[in-house]
């Protein structure tokens, strides 16, 4: 098992799953622009290993994700998150640490990113750059690890993807397919996603959450969602495409993601929302 592969996949999961979060803290309030779907927040998840195959070599795994998003549609969205995981394998034990920052313009045309991965406090990877949507697709310019430029087909960035899912759910759509660019996999490829959306539910209770947290969702609509992620390079393979990984969760009507389950080829992780806090923001002029 490659530690960098593990944390990078986790990073891509949580970049998506938490970018649309909108639950406030148990106490306090926030100003939220009526034309925004996404709400500024700081969220903390506790992650545990659900199961692992013998082939994975994983004996135990746990960790924490801290995610912070600020901004609005008129200002753009600034996101910072950190994933710290402790892994025990048949060969060794190690700590993996991923730190990502990004800024996505409110119109969805530019995406600045900076990603760093550490293994036992030693840096493994660092990439930095900006992706711009043009009439011909995506223009991605890297400043780290070297000044390079690549061209990719058109795709949307992460906040727009989440907005499409929420809008689709509210419009009773059962399937939403989207091609995204998230600067994962060293920023060199796109990802196709297929989301299956369940029926509308009300007052969903998640057993792992506290009674106070569950109380925040009384009378609120929600949908179960399952998303499959496909590397574009698999598009050349004949027959049924197999996802690189999958995520299932509850999506609240205001963007809250709860009861997360992340499925990889050789192991499955679960994540519980343990703490949330709103940030105030001014409405767009």
PDB file of C-alpha atoms in Angstrom:
ATOM      1  CA  UNK A   1       0.000   0.000   0.000  1.00  0.00           C
ATOM      2  CA  UNK A   2       1.344   3.405  -0.983  1.00  0.00           C
ATOM      3  CA  UNK A   3       0.745   6.074   1.715  1.00  0.00           C
ATOM      4  CA  UNK A   4       0.657   8.900  -0.826  1.00  0.00           C
ATOM      5  CA  UNK A   5      -2.034   7.137  -2.849  1.00  0.00           C
ATOM      6  CA  UNK A   6      -4.082   6.652   0.293  1.00  0.00           C
ATOM      7  CA  UNK A   7      -4.027  10.276   1.426  1.00  0.00           C
ATOM      8  CA  UNK A   8      -4.558  11.641  -2.068  1.00  0.00           C
ATOM      9  CA  UNK A   9      -7.742   9.607  -2.531  1.00  0.00           C
ATOM     10  CA  UNK A  10      -8.936  10.707   0.909  1.00  0.00           C
ATOM     11  CA  UNK A  11      -8.199  14.290  -0.012  1.00  0.00           C
ATOM     12  CA  UNK A  12     -10.272  14.073  -3.176  1.00  0.00           C
ATOM     13  CA  UNK A  13     -13.157  12.531  -1.232  1.00  0.00           C
ATOM     14  CA  UNK A  14     -13.235  15.182   1.431  1.00  0.00           C
ATOM     15  CA  UNK A  15     -12.659  18.071  -0.936  1.00  0.00           C
ATOM     16  CA  UNK A  16     -15.952  17.090  -2.503  1.00  0.00           C
ATOM     17  CA  UNK A  17     -17.852  15.865   0.508  1.00  0.00           C
ATOM     18  CA  UNK A  18     -17.225  18.878   2.706  1.00  0.00           C
ATOM     19  CA  UNK A  19     -17.149  21.736   0.225  1.00  0.00           C
ATOM     20  CA  UNK A  20     -20.949  21.976   0.356  1.00  0.00           C
ATOM     21  CA  UNK A  21     -21.291  21.816   4.118  1.00  0.00           C
ATOM     22  CA  UNK A  22     -23.785  24.231   5.631  1.00  0.00           C
ATOM     23  CA  UNK A  23     -24.521  23.140   9.178  1.00  0.00           C
ATOM     24  CA  UNK A  24     -23.905  25.729  11.883  1.00  0.00           C
ATOM     25  CA  UNK A  25     -22.503  25.146  15.311  1.00  0.00           C
ATOM     26  CA  UNK A  26     -24.855  23.935  17.999  1.00  0.00           C
ATOM     27  CA  UNK A  27     -24.899  27.489  19.330  1.00  0.00           C
ATOM     28  CA  UNK A  28     -24.487  30.735  17.469  1.00  0.00           C
ATOM     29  CA  UNK A  29     -25.709  31.979  14.091  1.00  0.00           C
ATOM     30  CA  UNK A  30     -24.382  33.297  10.818  1.00  0.00           C
ATOM     31  CA  UNK A  31     -25.301  35.703   8.086  1.00  0.00           C
ATOM     32  CA  UNK A  32     -25.807  33.845   4.805  1.00  0.00           C
ATOM     33  CA  UNK A  33     -26.497  35.368   1.414  1.00  0.00           C
ATOM     34  CA  UNK A  34     -29.822  34.126   0.068  1.00  0.00           C
ATOM     35  CA  UNK A  35     -28.389  33.522  -3.416  1.00  0.00           C
ATOM     36  CA  UNK A  36     -25.621  31.246  -2.082  1.00  0.00           C
ATOM     37  CA  UNK A  37     -25.983  27.469  -1.818  1.00  0.00           C
ATOM     38  CA  UNK A  38     -22.698  26.989   0.049  1.00  0.00           C
ATOM     39  CA  UNK A  39     -22.228  28.308   3.580  1.00  0.00           C
ATOM     40  CA  UNK A  40     -18.897  29.298   5.150  1.00  0.00           C
ATOM     41  CA  UNK A  41     -17.942  26.874   7.912  1.00  0.00           C
ATOM     42  CA  UNK A  42     -15.319  24.895   9.760  1.00  0.00           C
ATOM     43  CA  UNK A  43     -16.029  21.158  10.061  1.00  0.00           C
ATOM     44  CA  UNK A  44     -14.219  18.328  11.814  1.00  0.00           C
ATOM     45  CA  UNK A  45     -14.618  14.633  10.955  1.00  0.00           C
ATOM     46  CA  UNK A  46     -13.416  11.583  12.868  1.00  0.00           C
ATOM     47  CA  UNK A  47     -12.394   8.762  10.513  1.00  0.00           C
ATOM     48  CA  UNK A  48     -12.200   5.038  11.323  1.00  0.00           C
ATOM     49  CA  UNK A  49     -11.503   1.867   9.387  1.00  0.00           C
ATOM     50  CA  UNK A  50     -14.683  -0.086   8.649  1.00  0.00           C
ATOM     51  CA  UNK A  51     -13.114  -3.130   6.982  1.00  0.00           C
ATOM     52  CA  UNK A  52     -10.037  -4.120   4.986  1.00  0.00           C
ATOM     53  CA  UNK A  53      -9.099  -7.115   2.837  1.00  0.00           C
ATOM     54  CA  UNK A  54      -6.043  -9.264   3.533  1.00  0.00           C
ATOM     55  CA  UNK A  55      -4.533  -7.957   0.297  1.00  0.00           C
ATOM     56  CA  UNK A  56      -4.589  -4.372   1.584  1.00  0.00           C
ATOM     57  CA  UNK A  57      -2.137  -5.162   4.387  1.00  0.00           C
ATOM     58  CA  UNK A  58      -4.031  -2.731   6.639  1.00  0.00           C
ATOM     59  CA  UNK A  59      -4.454  -3.733  10.269  1.00  0.00           C
ATOM     60  CA  UNK A  60      -5.777  -0.458  11.651  1.00  0.00           C
ATOM     61  CA  UNK A  61      -6.427   3.086  10.475  1.00  0.00           C
ATOM     62  CA  UNK A  62      -7.914   6.171  12.077  1.00  0.00           C
ATOM     63  CA  UNK A  63      -7.605   9.922  11.806  1.00  0.00           C
ATOM     64  CA  UNK A  64      -9.209  13.311  11.563  1.00  0.00           C
ATOM     65  CA  UNK A  65     -10.134  15.806   8.878  1.00  0.00           C
ATOM     66  CA  UNK A  66     -10.329  19.540   9.572  1.00  0.00           C
ATOM     67  CA  UNK A  67     -12.030  21.505   6.817  1.00  0.00           C
ATOM     68  CA  UNK A  68     -12.546  25.252   6.497  1.00  0.00           C
ATOM     69  CA  UNK A  69     -14.410  27.150   3.783  1.00  0.00           C
ATOM     70  CA  UNK A  70     -14.917  30.915   3.599  1.00  0.00           C
ATOM     71  CA  UNK A  71     -16.401  33.228   0.979  1.00  0.00           C
ATOM     72  CA  UNK A  72     -19.500  33.501  -1.185  1.00  0.00           C
ATOM     73  CA  UNK A  73     -20.610  33.416  -4.795  1.00  0.00           C
ATOM     74  CA  UNK A  74     -19.697  37.075  -5.270  1.00  0.00           C
ATOM     75  CA  UNK A  75     -16.330  36.804  -3.465  1.00  0.00           C
ATOM     76  CA  UNK A  76     -15.325  33.294  -4.492  1.00  0.00           C
ATOM     77  CA  UNK A  77     -14.627  30.361  -2.170  1.00  0.00           C
ATOM     78  CA  UNK A  78     -11.399  29.885  -0.187  1.00  0.00           C
ATOM     79  CA  UNK A  79     -10.949  26.362   1.153  1.00  0.00           C
ATOM     80  CA  UNK A  80      -8.358  24.871   3.502  1.00  0.00           C
ATOM     81  CA  UNK A  81      -8.343  21.321   4.750  1.00  0.00           C
ATOM     82  CA  UNK A  82      -6.009  18.932   6.490  1.00  0.00           C
ATOM     83  CA  UNK A  83      -6.201  15.149   6.668  1.00  0.00           C
ATOM     84  CA  UNK A  84      -4.127  13.413   9.335  1.00  0.00           C
ATOM     85  CA  UNK A  85      -4.237   9.599   9.302  1.00  0.00           C
ATOM     86  CA  UNK A  86      -2.509   6.941  11.431  1.00  0.00           C
ATOM     87  CA  UNK A  87      -2.048   3.637   9.619  1.00  0.00           C
ATOM     88  CA  UNK A  88      -0.863   0.266  10.880  1.00  0.00           C
ATOM     89  CA  UNK A  89       0.025  -2.216   8.151  1.00  0.00           C
ATOM     90  CA  UNK A  90       1.574  -5.654   8.111  1.00  0.00           C
ATOM     91  CA  UNK A  91       4.923  -4.083   7.206  1.00  0.00           C
ATOM     92  CA  UNK A  92       5.043  -0.872   9.217  1.00  0.00           C
ATOM     93  CA  UNK A  93       3.128   1.905  10.926  1.00  0.00           C
ATOM     94  CA  UNK A  94       3.143   5.472   9.696  1.00  0.00           C
ATOM     95  CA  UNK A  95       1.422   8.843   9.860  1.00  0.00           C
ATOM     96  CA  UNK A  96       0.162  10.479   6.696  1.00  0.00           C
ATOM     97  CA  UNK A  97      -0.649  14.190   6.556  1.00  0.00           C
ATOM     98  CA  UNK A  98      -2.235  16.029   3.621  1.00  0.00           C
ATOM     99  CA  UNK A  99      -2.740  19.800   3.537  1.00  0.00           C
ATOM    100  CA  UNK A 100      -4.678  21.463   0.729  1.00  0.00           C
ATOM    101  CA  UNK A 101      -5.645  25.077   0.079  1.00  0.00           C
ATOM    102  CA  UNK A 102      -7.621  26.396  -2.869  1.00  0.00           C
ATOM    103  CA  UNK A 103      -9.575  29.367  -4.158  1.00  0.00           C
ATOM    104  CA  UNK A 104     -12.424  28.979  -6.654  1.00  0.00           C
ATOM    105  CA  UNK A 105     -13.909  32.066  -8.273  1.00  0.00           C
ATOM    106  CA  UNK A 106     -17.626  32.594  -7.799  1.00  0.00           C
ATOM    107  CA  UNK A 107     -18.264  32.300 -11.533  1.00  0.00           C
ATOM    108  CA  UNK A 108     -16.547  28.900 -11.631  1.00  0.00           C
ATOM    109  CA  UNK A 109     -13.916  29.938 -14.184  1.00  0.00           C
ATOM    110  CA  UNK A 110     -10.679  29.789 -12.157  1.00  0.00           C
ATOM    111  CA  UNK A 111      -9.341  27.395  -9.529  1.00  0.00           C
ATOM    112  CA  UNK A 112      -6.097  28.130  -7.621  1.00  0.00           C
ATOM    113  CA  UNK A 113      -4.665  25.167  -5.714  1.00  0.00           C
ATOM    114  CA  UNK A 114      -1.774  24.205  -3.447  1.00  0.00           C
ATOM    115  CA  UNK A 115      -1.439  20.598  -2.215  1.00  0.00           C
ATOM    116  CA  UNK A 116       1.173  19.111   0.108  1.00  0.00           C
ATOM    117  CA  UNK A 117       1.579  15.522   1.364  1.00  0.00           C
ATOM    118  CA  UNK A 118       3.757  14.427   4.303  1.00  0.00           C
ATOM    119  CA  UNK A 119       4.783  10.945   5.422  1.00  0.00           C
ATOM    120  CA  UNK A 120       5.979  10.775   9.043  1.00  0.00           C
ATOM    121  CA  UNK A 121       6.463  14.575   8.958  1.00  0.00           C
ATOM    122  CA  UNK A 122       8.627  14.408   5.822  1.00  0.00           C
ATOM    123  CA  UNK A 123       7.273  16.079   2.692  1.00  0.00           C
ATOM    124  CA  UNK A 124       6.480  13.639  -0.100  1.00  0.00           C
ATOM    125  CA  UNK A 125       4.804  15.902  -2.641  1.00  0.00           C
ATOM    126  CA  UNK A 126       4.020  19.564  -3.257  1.00  0.00           C
ATOM    127  CA  UNK A 127       2.088  20.958  -6.208  1.00  0.00           C
ATOM    128  CA  UNK A 128       0.803  24.447  -6.863  1.00  0.00           C
ATOM    129  CA  UNK A 129      -0.974  26.032  -9.797  1.00  0.00           C
ATOM    130  CA  UNK A 130      -4.090  27.540 -11.326  1.00  0.00           C
ATOM    131  CA  UNK A 131      -6.694  26.045 -13.664  1.00  0.00           C
ATOM    132  CA  UNK A 132      -8.732  28.286 -15.952  1.00  0.00           C
ATOM    133  CA  UNK A 133     -11.819  27.366 -17.956  1.00  0.00           C
ATOM    134  CA  UNK A 134     -11.626  28.613 -21.553  1.00  0.00           C
ATOM    135  CA  UNK A 135     -13.620  28.048 -24.731  1.00  0.00           C
ATOM    136  CA  UNK A 136     -11.268  25.165 -25.583  1.00  0.00           C
ATOM    137  CA  UNK A 137     -11.369  23.426 -22.184  1.00  0.00           C
ATOM    138  CA  UNK A 138      -9.091  23.744 -19.154  1.00  0.00           C
ATOM    139  CA  UNK A 139      -5.748  25.512 -19.144  1.00  0.00           C
ATOM    140  CA  UNK A 140      -3.713  24.348 -16.130  1.00  0.00           C
ATOM    141  CA  UNK A 141      -0.494  26.169 -15.255  1.00  0.00           C
ATOM    142  CA  UNK A 142       1.762  24.750 -12.528  1.00  0.00           C
ATOM    143  CA  UNK A 143       4.328  26.728 -10.543  1.00  0.00           C
ATOM    144  CA  UNK A 144       5.370  23.698  -8.440  1.00  0.00           C
ATOM    145  CA  UNK A 145       7.118  21.277  -8.638  1.00  0.00           C
ATOM    146  CA  UNK A 146       8.125  22.952 -11.914  1.00  0.00           C
ATOM    147  CA  UNK A 147       6.741  25.658 -14.205  1.00  0.00           C
ATOM    148  CA  UNK A 148       4.673  23.616 -16.679  1.00  0.00           C
ATOM    149  CA  UNK A 149       1.381  23.915 -18.540  1.00  0.00           C
ATOM    150  CA  UNK A 150      -1.149  21.316 -19.689  1.00  0.00           C
ATOM    151  CA  UNK A 151      -4.449  21.374 -21.579  1.00  0.00           C
ATOM    152  CA  UNK A 152      -7.436  19.270 -20.529  1.00  0.00           C
ATOM    153  CA  UNK A 153     -11.011  18.876 -21.714  1.00  0.00           C
ATOM    154  CA  UNK A 154     -13.667  21.059 -20.147  1.00  0.00           C
ATOM    155  CA  UNK A 155     -14.756  20.228 -16.600  1.00  0.00           C
ATOM    156  CA  UNK A 156     -16.262  21.989 -13.602  1.00  0.00           C
ATOM    157  CA  UNK A 157     -14.549  22.696 -10.306  1.00  0.00           C
ATOM    158  CA  UNK A 158     -15.655  21.469  -6.912  1.00  0.00           C
ATOM    159  CA  UNK A 159     -18.107  24.051  -5.617  1.00  0.00           C
ATOM    160  CA  UNK A 160     -20.056  24.008  -8.870  1.00  0.00           C
ATOM    161  CA  UNK A 161     -20.217  20.214  -8.693  1.00  0.00           C
ATOM    162  CA  UNK A 162     -21.788  20.313  -5.236  1.00  0.00           C
ATOM    163  CA  UNK A 163     -24.235  22.993  -6.333  1.00  0.00           C
ATOM    164  CA  UNK A 164     -25.325  20.781  -9.240  1.00  0.00           C
ATOM    165  CA  UNK A 165     -25.974  17.889  -6.868  1.00  0.00           C
ATOM    166  CA  UNK A 166     -28.054  19.977  -4.474  1.00  0.00           C
ATOM    167  CA  UNK A 167     -30.066  21.524  -7.300  1.00  0.00           C
ATOM    168  CA  UNK A 168     -30.570  18.108  -8.886  1.00  0.00           C
ATOM    169  CA  UNK A 169     -31.840  16.645  -5.617  1.00  0.00           C
ATOM    170  CA  UNK A 170     -34.272  19.502  -5.087  1.00  0.00           C
ATOM    171  CA  UNK A 171     -35.535  19.006  -8.670  1.00  0.00           C
ATOM    172  CA  UNK A 172     -36.135  15.276  -8.005  1.00  0.00           C
ATOM    173  CA  UNK A 173     -33.384  14.116 -10.353  1.00  0.00           C
ATOM    174  CA  UNK A 174     -32.217  10.558  -9.660  1.00  0.00           C
ATOM    175  CA  UNK A 175     -28.891  10.641 -11.541  1.00  0.00           C
ATOM    176  CA  UNK A 176     -26.416  13.515 -11.944  1.00  0.00           C
ATOM    177  CA  UNK A 177     -23.260  13.004 -14.006  1.00  0.00           C
ATOM    178  CA  UNK A 178     -20.448  15.567 -13.946  1.00  0.00           C
ATOM    179  CA  UNK A 179     -16.857  15.777 -15.154  1.00  0.00           C
ATOM    180  CA  UNK A 180     -14.704  17.515 -12.547  1.00  0.00           C
ATOM    181  CA  UNK A 181     -11.196  18.854 -12.025  1.00  0.00           C
ATOM    182  CA  UNK A 182      -9.983  18.826  -8.416  1.00  0.00           C
ATOM    183  CA  UNK A 183      -6.158  18.968  -8.842  1.00  0.00           C
ATOM    184  CA  UNK A 184      -5.867  15.419  -7.500  1.00  0.00           C
ATOM    185  CA  UNK A 185      -3.535  12.767  -8.952  1.00  0.00           C
ATOM    186  CA  UNK A 186      -0.792  15.419  -9.265  1.00  0.00           C
ATOM    187  CA  UNK A 187      -3.263  17.654 -11.099  1.00  0.00           C
ATOM    188  CA  UNK A 188      -2.832  15.862 -14.417  1.00  0.00           C
ATOM    189  CA  UNK A 189      -6.245  14.333 -15.061  1.00  0.00           C
ATOM    190  CA  UNK A 190      -9.993  14.783 -14.907  1.00  0.00           C
ATOM    191  CA  UNK A 191     -12.556  12.610 -13.150  1.00  0.00           C
ATOM    192  CA  UNK A 192     -16.013  11.519 -14.264  1.00  0.00           C
ATOM    193  CA  UNK A 193     -18.586  11.259 -11.483  1.00  0.00           C
ATOM    194  CA  UNK A 194     -21.974   9.569 -11.395  1.00  0.00           C
ATOM    195  CA  UNK A 195     -24.256  10.415  -8.477  1.00  0.00           C
ATOM    196  CA  UNK A 196     -27.284   8.304  -7.604  1.00  0.00           C
ATOM    197  CA  UNK A 197     -29.790  10.326  -5.580  1.00  0.00           C
ATOM    198  CA  UNK A 198     -32.437   8.696  -3.373  1.00  0.00           C
ATOM    199  CA  UNK A 199     -35.883   9.877  -2.439  1.00  0.00           C
ATOM    200  CA  UNK A 200     -36.483  12.931  -0.313  1.00  0.00           C
ATOM    201  CA  UNK A 201     -36.478  12.230   3.453  1.00  0.00           C
ATOM    202  CA  UNK A 202     -37.290  14.396   6.451  1.00  0.00           C
ATOM    203  CA  UNK A 203     -35.732  14.571   9.953  1.00  0.00           C
ATOM    204  CA  UNK A 204     -32.983  12.026   9.237  1.00  0.00           C
ATOM    205  CA  UNK A 205     -31.359  10.713  12.436  1.00  0.00           C
ATOM    206  CA  UNK A 206     -27.727   9.550  12.293  1.00  0.00           C
ATOM    207  CA  UNK A 207     -26.949   7.140  15.149  1.00  0.00           C
ATOM    208  CA  UNK A 208     -23.286   8.120  15.482  1.00  0.00           C
ATOM    209  CA  UNK A 209     -24.101  11.793  15.954  1.00  0.00           C
ATOM    210  CA  UNK A 210     -25.043  13.395  19.264  1.00  0.00           C
ATOM    211  CA  UNK A 211     -28.707  14.095  20.084  1.00  0.00           C
ATOM    212  CA  UNK A 212     -27.941  17.805  19.900  1.00  0.00           C
ATOM    213  CA  UNK A 213     -26.523  17.438  16.392  1.00  0.00           C
ATOM    214  CA  UNK A 214     -29.462  15.348  15.197  1.00  0.00           C
ATOM    215  CA  UNK A 215     -31.883  17.901  16.624  1.00  0.00           C
ATOM    216  CA  UNK A 216     -30.537  20.461  14.164  1.00  0.00           C
ATOM    217  CA  UNK A 217     -32.104  18.476  11.306  1.00  0.00           C
ATOM    218  CA  UNK A 218     -35.627  18.067  12.637  1.00  0.00           C
ATOM    219  CA  UNK A 219     -38.076  19.011   9.916  1.00  0.00           C
ATOM    220  CA  UNK A 220     -35.292  19.341   7.325  1.00  0.00           C
ATOM    221  CA  UNK A 221     -35.304  17.520   3.992  1.00  0.00           C
ATOM    222  CA  UNK A 222     -32.406  15.279   2.979  1.00  0.00           C
ATOM    223  CA  UNK A 223     -31.367  12.761   0.313  1.00  0.00           C
ATOM    224  CA  UNK A 224     -29.175   9.679   0.356  1.00  0.00           C
ATOM    225  CA  UNK A 225     -26.461   9.946  -2.307  1.00  0.00           C
ATOM    226  CA  UNK A 226     -23.890   7.556  -3.720  1.00  0.00           C
ATOM    227  CA  UNK A 227     -21.144   8.854  -5.993  1.00  0.00           C
ATOM    228  CA  UNK A 228     -18.782   6.796  -8.158  1.00  0.00           C
ATOM    229  CA  UNK A 229     -15.502   8.345  -9.355  1.00  0.00           C
ATOM    230  CA  UNK A 230     -13.952   7.231 -12.662  1.00  0.00           C
ATOM    231  CA  UNK A 231     -10.523   8.223 -13.956  1.00  0.00           C
ATOM    232  CA  UNK A 232     -10.836   9.566 -17.507  1.00  0.00           C
ATOM    233  CA  UNK A 233      -8.052   7.262 -18.659  1.00  0.00           C
ATOM    234  CA  UNK A 234     -10.457   4.350 -18.165  1.00  0.00           C
ATOM    235  CA  UNK A 235     -12.715   5.709 -20.903  1.00  0.00           C
ATOM    236  CA  UNK A 236     -10.651   3.830 -23.487  1.00  0.00           C
ATOM    237  CA  UNK A 237     -11.430   0.484 -21.816  1.00  0.00           C
ATOM    238  CA  UNK A 238     -14.193  -1.497 -23.474  1.00  0.00           C
ATOM    239  CA  UNK A 239     -17.102  -2.831 -21.460  1.00  0.00           C
ATOM    240  CA  UNK A 240     -18.336  -1.654 -18.095  1.00  0.00           C
ATOM    241  CA  UNK A 241     -16.165   0.935 -16.399  1.00  0.00           C
ATOM    242  CA  UNK A 242     -15.184   0.271 -12.804  1.00  0.00           C
ATOM    243  CA  UNK A 243     -14.972   3.205 -10.370  1.00  0.00           C
ATOM    244  CA  UNK A 244     -11.679   4.110  -8.729  1.00  0.00           C
ATOM    245  CA  UNK A 245     -13.593   4.660  -5.494  1.00  0.00           C
ATOM    246  CA  UNK A 246     -17.084   5.428  -4.214  1.00  0.00           C
ATOM    247  CA  UNK A 247     -18.711   7.558  -1.541  1.00  0.00           C
ATOM    248  CA  UNK A 248     -22.132   7.343   0.068  1.00  0.00           C
ATOM    249  CA  UNK A 249     -23.652   9.829   2.494  1.00  0.00           C
ATOM    250  CA  UNK A 250     -26.711  11.818   3.518  1.00  0.00           C
ATOM    251  CA  UNK A 251     -27.002  15.243   1.893  1.00  0.00           C
ATOM    252  CA  UNK A 252     -29.184  17.727   3.761  1.00  0.00           C
ATOM    253  CA  UNK A 253     -31.252  20.281   1.837  1.00  0.00           C
ATOM    254  CA  UNK A 254     -28.860  23.070   2.871  1.00  0.00           C
ATOM    255  CA  UNK A 255     -25.734  21.146   1.836  1.00  0.00           C
ATOM    256  CA  UNK A 256     -24.822  19.208   4.986  1.00  0.00           C
ATOM    257  CA  UNK A 257     -23.091  15.885   4.329  1.00  0.00           C
ATOM    258  CA  UNK A 258     -23.510  13.273   7.076  1.00  0.00           C
ATOM    259  CA  UNK A 259     -22.953   9.545   7.656  1.00  0.00           C
ATOM    260  CA  UNK A 260     -20.035   9.220   5.248  1.00  0.00           C
ATOM    261  CA  UNK A 261     -18.820   5.894   3.883  1.00  0.00           C
ATOM    262  CA  UNK A 262     -15.797   5.726   1.549  1.00  0.00           C
ATOM    263  CA  UNK A 263     -15.172   2.558  -0.401  1.00  0.00           C
ATOM    264  CA  UNK A 264     -11.835   1.747  -2.045  1.00  0.00           C
ATOM    265  CA  UNK A 265     -10.893  -1.503  -3.818  1.00  0.00           C
ATOM    266  CA  UNK A 266      -9.284  -3.045  -0.708  1.00  0.00           C
ATOM    267  CA  UNK A 267     -10.743  -1.204   2.280  1.00  0.00           C
ATOM    268  CA  UNK A 268     -13.652   0.917   3.499  1.00  0.00           C
ATOM    269  CA  UNK A 269     -13.622   3.946   5.800  1.00  0.00           C
ATOM    270  CA  UNK A 270     -16.348   5.691   7.754  1.00  0.00           C
ATOM    271  CA  UNK A 271     -16.340   9.308   8.911  1.00  0.00           C
ATOM    272  CA  UNK A 272     -18.433  10.994  11.584  1.00  0.00           C
ATOM    273  CA  UNK A 273     -19.100  14.689  11.863  1.00  0.00           C
ATOM    274  CA  UNK A 274     -17.848  15.681  15.311  1.00  0.00           C
ATOM    275  CA  UNK A 275     -17.754  19.487  15.299  1.00  0.00           C
ATOM    276  CA  UNK A 276     -19.062  22.370  13.164  1.00  0.00           C
ATOM    277  CA  UNK A 277     -18.928  26.138  13.207  1.00  0.00           C
ATOM    278  CA  UNK A 278     -20.404  28.789  10.935  1.00  0.00           C
ATOM    279  CA  UNK A 279     -18.469  31.815   9.697  1.00  0.00           C
ATOM    280  CA  UNK A 280     -20.292  35.068   9.079  1.00  0.00           C
ATOM    281  CA  UNK A 281     -20.337  36.517   5.593  1.00  0.00           C
ATOM    282  CA  UNK A 282     -21.773  39.630   4.022  1.00  0.00           C
ATOM    283  CA  UNK A 283     -24.453  39.248   1.330  1.00  0.00           C
ATOM    284  CA  UNK A 284     -23.504  40.035  -2.263  1.00  0.00           C
ATOM    285  CA  UNK A 285     -24.146  43.579  -3.424  1.00  0.00           C
TER     286      UNK A 285
END
